[in-house]
XYZ file of C-alpha atoms in Angstrom:
126
model
C 0.967 -24.606 12.991
C 3.337 -24.374 15.941
C 5.726 -22.343 13.787
C 2.967 -19.818 13.045
C 2.127 -19.367 16.728
C 5.828 -19.108 17.547
C 6.323 -16.305 14.996
C 3.217 -14.453 16.206
C 4.423 -14.800 19.802
C 7.845 -13.517 18.729
C 6.407 -10.396 16.990
C 2.986 -9.632 18.523
C 3.147 -5.872 17.921
C 4.002 -6.290 14.246
C 1.114 -8.692 13.725
C -1.354 -6.515 15.654
C -0.329 -3.297 13.913
C -0.284 -5.083 10.561
C -3.832 -6.360 11.080
C -4.977 -2.919 12.218
C -3.490 -1.251 9.147
C -4.898 -3.944 6.843
C -8.390 -3.483 8.292
C -8.055 0.320 8.199
C -7.170 0.036 4.526
C -10.186 -2.163 3.841
C -12.370 0.343 5.722
C -11.016 3.249 3.642
C -11.517 1.292 0.406
C -15.142 0.481 1.241
C -16.071 4.003 2.421
C -15.774 6.227 -0.630
C -17.143 9.339 1.099
C -15.331 9.102 4.416
C -13.382 12.360 4.067
C -15.320 15.549 3.319
C -12.817 18.403 3.451
C -11.199 20.318 1.691
C -13.214 19.998 -1.513
C -10.232 20.296 -3.867
C -8.426 17.196 -2.509
C -11.284 15.141 -1.086
C -11.384 12.993 -4.233
C -7.737 12.034 -3.811
C -8.058 11.104 -0.133
C -11.232 9.084 -0.752
C -9.562 7.177 -3.590
C -9.071 3.436 -3.154
C -5.320 3.908 -3.640
C -5.040 5.404 -0.148
C -6.827 2.446 1.413
C -4.744 0.147 -0.765
C -1.544 1.661 0.633
C -2.718 0.956 4.176
C -3.647 -2.612 3.224
C -0.346 -3.141 1.444
C 1.740 -1.888 4.377
C -0.326 -3.913 6.849
C 0.108 -7.053 4.764
C 3.842 -6.394 4.408
C 4.162 -6.053 8.185
C 2.329 -9.333 8.792
C 4.382 -11.142 6.153
C 7.602 -9.780 7.648
C 6.551 -10.978 11.109
C 5.843 -14.489 9.830
C 8.855 -14.736 7.488
C 11.625 -17.178 8.392
C 14.482 -14.771 7.680
C 13.629 -11.292 8.933
C 15.620 -8.357 7.629
C 16.036 -5.444 10.026
C 16.315 -3.036 7.091
C 12.989 -4.159 5.649
C 11.431 -3.899 9.113
C 12.643 -0.309 9.429
C 11.270 0.600 5.999
C 7.872 -0.931 6.775
C 7.707 0.801 10.172
C 8.684 4.176 8.681
C 6.037 3.931 5.944
C 3.433 2.731 8.468
C 4.248 5.621 10.792
C 4.001 8.159 7.960
C 0.660 6.793 6.751
C -0.819 6.706 10.246
C 0.423 10.225 11.035
C -1.078 11.601 7.816
C -4.380 9.846 8.560
C -4.356 11.140 12.141
C -3.615 14.715 11.073
C -6.301 14.632 8.386
C -8.867 13.207 10.804
C -7.884 15.817 13.400
C -8.504 18.586 10.848
C -11.924 17.107 10.082
C -12.719 17.134 13.787
C -11.499 20.726 14.331
C -12.879 22.331 11.176
C -16.064 20.358 10.476
C -16.797 18.987 13.929
C -17.057 15.436 12.569
C -16.416 12.522 14.874
C -13.173 10.950 13.727
C -10.978 8.379 15.527
C -7.924 10.628 15.510
C -7.041 10.021 19.172
C -6.794 6.238 18.807
C -4.880 6.643 15.549
C -2.457 8.997 17.296
C -1.918 6.318 19.953
C -1.242 3.709 17.270
C 1.175 6.070 15.527
C 3.093 6.545 18.784
C 3.222 2.775 19.339
C 4.643 2.320 15.826
C 7.272 4.979 16.559
C 8.225 3.307 19.855
C 8.472 -0.049 18.072
C 10.689 1.471 15.410
C 12.865 3.173 18.022
C 13.360 -0.059 19.948
C 13.973 -2.257 16.911
C 17.422 -3.633 16.253
C 19.671 -1.280 14.319
C 22.041 -3.970 13.104
């Protein structure tokens, strides 16, 4: 148990972002009509695969943070994929807000995307 707390204390941002992405993925999986625009691609974006990608990346980030031997290369890959997913979600939510006037949490997702980018920038490049 002490080891678990030690690893969480060592990588708090990874664990927090991982949990946020995991929960975002679960939210997207359980809300099949979350996105409403444009009609020709709404089915793709509301598919459970999108939520599954968020959950998978979030789980991978948590597992990496708790792993005994942490690879910097794997960390970079996870952070890049997480940043891309969050930026796509933010942009899509922003378009919903601008075009349809729907309340979407694009501002908080933009903040999380920037935190992921800062974390990736500051991570070890060895």
